[in-house]
Structure formats: C-alpha cells, structure tokens
Amino acid sequence: MKTSKTLVFLVITVIVFLCISITLYRHQLNVLRDASLQKSSYGITLGEGVYFVGDPIHIFDIPLEEFSSVSSGDVNDTIYTKNKVKKEVLYENHKIFSVQLSPLKNRIGLFYYPDDSQENLEAKIFNIDQGVYKEIYHSNFHPWNVGGNLQWLGNDHVFFTVHCGSSCQGLILLDVITGKTHSTTIASMSSVKEKSYTIFPDWFSKKEFRFDGLINEMNGEMKDGKAYLVFKMVRDDGAALEEKRFLFTGNSLKFIN
C-alpha cells in the first residue's frame, strides 16, 4: 500500500514538473519572438496575423503575376506580401527605394541604393523579354531630394519627382529606350487673398497650364491602349477637385480635361 502511494506521488510530481517546464519554455519562446520582432523594421500586427519572416527575396524571383503584392513600406523599404507573410525585397543585395512593373509587363523599373551609404540612387530598367537589364539613369541626388516613386507613363517612359523648394517640385521624364530626359517644374501657389492654384509647364512645348487647387497625387494610367498623365487635384482643405488628364503620345502631351 505504501509503495502504491509512493508511485502515485512520483507520477503526480513528474506531471507537475512537466507542466511547469512546458509553461516556462513557451514563455521563453514568446520572449525570443517579441525580441526578434522588435528588430524588424516592419513590426507586427497580431490581430491581423501579419508578420515579417525569413530571408529577403530578390526582386526578379517574384512571379510577374504576384507583382501587385510588392509595395513601398516604411523607411524606404520595399516589401513583398504573400499569405500575410512579409519579406523585404532587394536588388543584388541592395535596398530598393521604389519599383514598378511596366503596363505591358515586359519591363521592371526600379530605384535602388547602389551602396550601404544610401547617399545616391540609381535607376535601372530590366527587360524581361530579353532577360537582361539596362541602366538608364544614375541619380546624383541625395535620397531626400527624390520626391516620389518611379512610375511608368506608357511602356517606354518613366517619370518621378524631385524637390526644388517649398512651393514647387521638378518632374523628370525618362525614355527607357534612348535614355533621353525631359524636365519641367510644377509650381503651387497659395495665399490668404486668393485660392490655391497650380502651374504645370508641358515637358515638350513648355506651354503653361493653370489649374485650380493643388496636386495631391500624380499617376501614369493606361486606358484602351493609350497612356495618360493624371493629376489628382485637391482644395486647400483637402476636398477633392476634378482630376486633370493629359494624353501622352511619346513626344507630346494633349490636355483632355
């Protein structure tokens, strides 16, 4: 009888010990996980089940049909999301400032930092059809001087903004075939006595267009096989105004509305 009680006591002791050990082990795993996540520049949203995991992925290892899952993140990181898992996207182990697939999905344009100092940006075009890339532009600007992401205008041109002052921004157009550039300066005017307005000189003719409001966003769009430069306009209070659209032919802009 005494032996039976001793065995029962030993079994209970072992079970209690195992429960305590498992609890401590799980706690330690949670501590390590939290510490690891704090090192990630992306953070974590447990409620949505989104987290950062694994090694970075090379930009050209991402299938074209999944390119819509690539986006700009915080601190100029480019992020690829699949099944709620986020990975940093790199080009030849270099951080990417911005990247975009061309409308015909046969070219990739990207801005990346060529070295760890991140004091310069380079733009490259990767021709997917031929399996080679072509460097078309080397930015000598400091990263803070580049005002926006690289965007496609049609399939043979990209554009991006650069800072030039508190009330203006430069707009650069690049021909990815020839490497030729066009530039213009967009001025935003605002005062207490009159409503805000924007002046946009055409890249080619230098004709000045004046629009009520301020440019909140600019995009390149494709519709029915035609390329358009689109300005999303807003008032001083942020209320949306009618967008302004230009038909882009490759060597001219035609104001549509």
XYZ file of C-alpha atoms in Angstrom:
257
model
C 0.000 0.000 0.000
C 2.800 2.317 0.938
C 4.556 1.515 -2.337
C 1.409 2.393 -4.345
C 1.098 5.759 -2.623
C 4.757 6.445 -3.345
C 4.295 5.663 -7.048
C 1.226 7.896 -7.270
C 3.140 10.704 -5.599
C 6.043 10.298 -8.017
C 3.719 10.313 -11.038
C 1.984 13.480 -9.836
C 5.362 15.115 -9.184
C 6.572 14.279 -12.701
C 3.368 15.633 -14.265
C 3.606 18.891 -12.304
C 7.277 19.231 -13.256
C 6.490 18.713 -16.941
C 3.659 21.273 -16.859
C 5.913 23.866 -15.249
C 8.699 23.140 -17.753
C 6.360 23.476 -20.740
C 4.957 26.750 -19.400
C 8.444 28.198 -18.879
C 9.524 27.016 -22.346
C 6.542 28.676 -24.032
C 7.206 31.870 -22.113
C 10.823 31.858 -23.259
C 9.750 31.344 -26.881
C 7.379 34.306 -26.634
C 10.166 36.474 -25.219
C 12.515 35.486 -28.035
C 9.805 36.037 -30.647
C 8.994 39.501 -29.301
C 12.674 40.433 -29.209
C 13.109 39.249 -32.781
C 10.086 41.196 -33.977
C 11.339 44.357 -32.309
C 14.435 44.128 -34.506
C 12.267 44.094 -37.626
C 11.636 47.488 -39.229
C 8.137 46.348 -40.188
C 6.768 45.470 -36.740
C 3.800 43.156 -36.267
C 0.018 43.305 -36.142
C -1.047 40.215 -34.240
C -4.749 40.970 -34.623
C -4.469 40.669 -38.399
C -1.926 37.834 -38.281
C 0.629 39.811 -40.295
C 4.308 39.328 -39.536
C 7.789 39.536 -41.071
C 9.699 36.304 -41.532
C 12.532 34.701 -43.464
C 15.334 35.956 -45.659
C 14.864 38.854 -48.119
C 13.733 37.984 -51.640
C 15.368 39.134 -54.886
C 13.086 41.327 -56.986
C 13.400 39.070 -60.038
C 12.461 35.955 -58.073
C 8.923 37.291 -57.651
C 6.491 35.905 -60.271
C 5.043 38.611 -62.525
C 1.501 37.595 -61.629
C 2.320 38.359 -57.979
C 3.923 41.741 -58.611
C 0.848 43.531 -57.280
C 1.908 42.190 -53.867
C 5.044 44.370 -53.923
C 4.724 47.737 -52.221
C 6.730 50.514 -50.630
C 6.908 50.217 -46.865
C 8.277 52.290 -44.025
C 11.797 53.769 -44.040
C 12.017 53.351 -47.814
C 11.835 49.550 -47.699
C 10.144 47.609 -50.470
C 8.002 44.736 -49.205
C 6.565 41.577 -50.784
C 3.500 40.118 -49.066
C 2.199 36.600 -49.620
C -0.211 34.709 -47.360
C 0.148 37.519 -44.808
C 3.927 36.953 -44.627
C 6.095 39.984 -45.392
C 9.585 39.799 -46.899
C 11.977 42.595 -47.733
C 12.657 42.909 -51.489
C 16.256 43.542 -52.615
C 18.113 44.014 -55.902
C 21.543 42.317 -55.879
C 21.510 42.649 -52.061
C 20.793 46.391 -52.351
C 17.800 48.105 -50.761
C 15.112 49.223 -53.216
C 13.631 52.723 -52.958
C 10.794 52.069 -55.420
C 9.908 49.569 -58.138
C 7.131 49.223 -60.718
C 6.177 46.815 -63.482
C 5.502 48.333 -66.917
C 1.938 48.282 -68.360
C 2.820 45.504 -70.829
C 4.517 43.570 -68.006
C 7.714 43.151 -70.012
C 9.892 45.631 -68.109
C 10.676 46.365 -64.489
C 11.825 49.830 -63.465
C 13.428 50.382 -60.088
C 15.231 52.924 -57.941
C 17.800 51.332 -55.647
C 20.673 52.299 -53.368
C 23.967 51.175 -55.006
C 25.854 51.085 -51.688
C 25.270 50.954 -47.959
C 25.790 54.696 -47.529
C 22.425 55.311 -49.244
C 23.744 58.671 -50.446
C 22.814 58.045 -54.083
C 20.042 56.422 -56.058
C 20.333 54.605 -59.366
C 17.512 53.778 -61.746
C 17.600 50.616 -63.840
C 15.258 49.019 -66.319
C 15.110 45.245 -66.563
C 13.861 43.964 -69.906
C 12.029 40.754 -69.066
C 11.676 39.598 -72.682
C 15.409 39.532 -73.297
C 16.461 38.540 -69.797
C 18.852 41.476 -69.416
C 18.649 44.823 -67.665
C 19.751 48.225 -68.894
C 20.904 51.065 -66.682
C 19.236 54.224 -67.980
C 19.886 56.817 -65.303
C 22.153 57.444 -62.339
C 20.749 59.901 -59.865
C 23.327 62.178 -58.287
C 20.744 63.448 -55.840
C 20.698 62.622 -52.178
C 17.759 60.297 -51.460
C 15.853 63.021 -49.653
C 15.895 65.051 -52.890
C 13.883 62.457 -54.813
C 10.288 63.368 -54.155
C 8.385 60.335 -55.334
C 8.396 56.787 -56.639
C 9.358 55.837 -60.164
C 6.216 55.409 -62.301
C 5.541 54.279 -65.847
C 3.962 56.538 -68.466
C 3.168 54.160 -71.290
C 5.584 51.267 -71.746
C 8.673 53.198 -72.888
C 8.842 56.074 -70.389
C 9.085 56.510 -66.632
C 8.731 59.646 -64.528
C 9.425 60.766 -60.979
C 9.520 63.979 -58.959
C 12.418 65.823 -57.334
C 12.313 68.546 -54.707
C 13.117 72.097 -55.751
C 11.640 74.246 -52.976
C 8.724 74.690 -50.627
C 6.241 75.623 -53.371
C 7.499 73.642 -56.358
C 8.651 70.226 -57.492
C 10.582 69.051 -60.501
C 9.067 66.401 -62.766
C 11.535 64.231 -64.716
C 10.540 62.116 -67.745
C 12.903 59.359 -68.943
C 12.804 57.494 -72.243
C 13.879 53.949 -71.327
C 14.862 53.171 -74.930
C 17.130 56.158 -75.618
C 17.878 57.341 -72.078
C 16.810 60.860 -73.062
C 15.305 63.013 -70.309
C 12.824 65.889 -70.199
C 12.234 68.010 -67.134
C 9.775 70.643 -66.002
C 8.907 72.452 -62.776
C 5.447 72.385 -61.242
C 4.655 75.454 -59.132
C 1.994 75.510 -56.416
C 0.668 78.945 -55.481
C -1.250 79.679 -52.306
C -2.127 82.868 -50.444
C -4.660 84.222 -47.975
C -6.275 86.508 -50.534
C -6.856 84.001 -53.348
C -7.490 80.307 -53.841
C -4.599 77.951 -54.405
C -3.637 77.083 -57.966
C -1.025 75.030 -59.785
C 1.057 75.861 -62.855
C 2.300 72.958 -64.971
C 4.579 73.703 -67.978
C 4.339 70.973 -70.622
C 7.529 68.886 -70.916
C 7.686 69.371 -74.659
C 6.007 72.608 -75.766
C 6.613 74.359 -72.407
C 3.045 75.660 -72.647
C 1.842 76.542 -69.149
C -1.390 75.073 -67.818
C -3.033 76.631 -64.778
C -5.332 74.544 -62.585
C -7.358 75.445 -59.522
C -6.175 73.637 -56.398
C -3.065 71.636 -55.571
C -1.736 68.334 -56.904
C -2.303 65.664 -54.279
C -1.157 62.736 -56.403
C 0.142 62.122 -59.927
C -0.043 58.835 -61.805
C 0.540 57.232 -65.150
C -2.514 55.327 -66.399
C -3.325 53.108 -69.373
C -6.815 53.103 -70.898
C -7.812 51.497 -74.201
C -4.150 51.161 -75.132
C -3.418 54.860 -74.551
C -1.197 56.413 -71.886
C -2.341 59.292 -69.686
C -0.613 61.541 -67.175
C -3.143 62.160 -64.403
C -3.103 64.800 -61.667
C -5.360 64.239 -58.650
C -6.305 67.748 -57.500
C -7.479 68.949 -54.081
C -8.507 72.237 -52.480
C -6.671 73.835 -49.563
C -8.942 71.975 -47.142
C -8.171 68.623 -48.796
C -11.503 68.265 -50.603
C -11.187 66.538 -53.967
C -11.395 68.510 -57.210
C -11.782 67.268 -60.769
C -8.680 65.392 -61.874
C -6.606 66.691 -64.792
C -5.684 64.302 -67.598
C -3.147 64.566 -70.414
C -2.897 62.141 -73.329
C 0.752 61.127 -73.747
C 1.923 60.196 -77.254
C 5.615 59.655 -76.557
C 6.719 63.095 -77.716
C 3.789 65.322 -76.753
C 1.064 65.912 -74.166
C -2.525 66.729 -75.104
C -4.770 68.188 -72.403
C -8.026 66.202 -72.202
C -9.857 67.705 -69.222
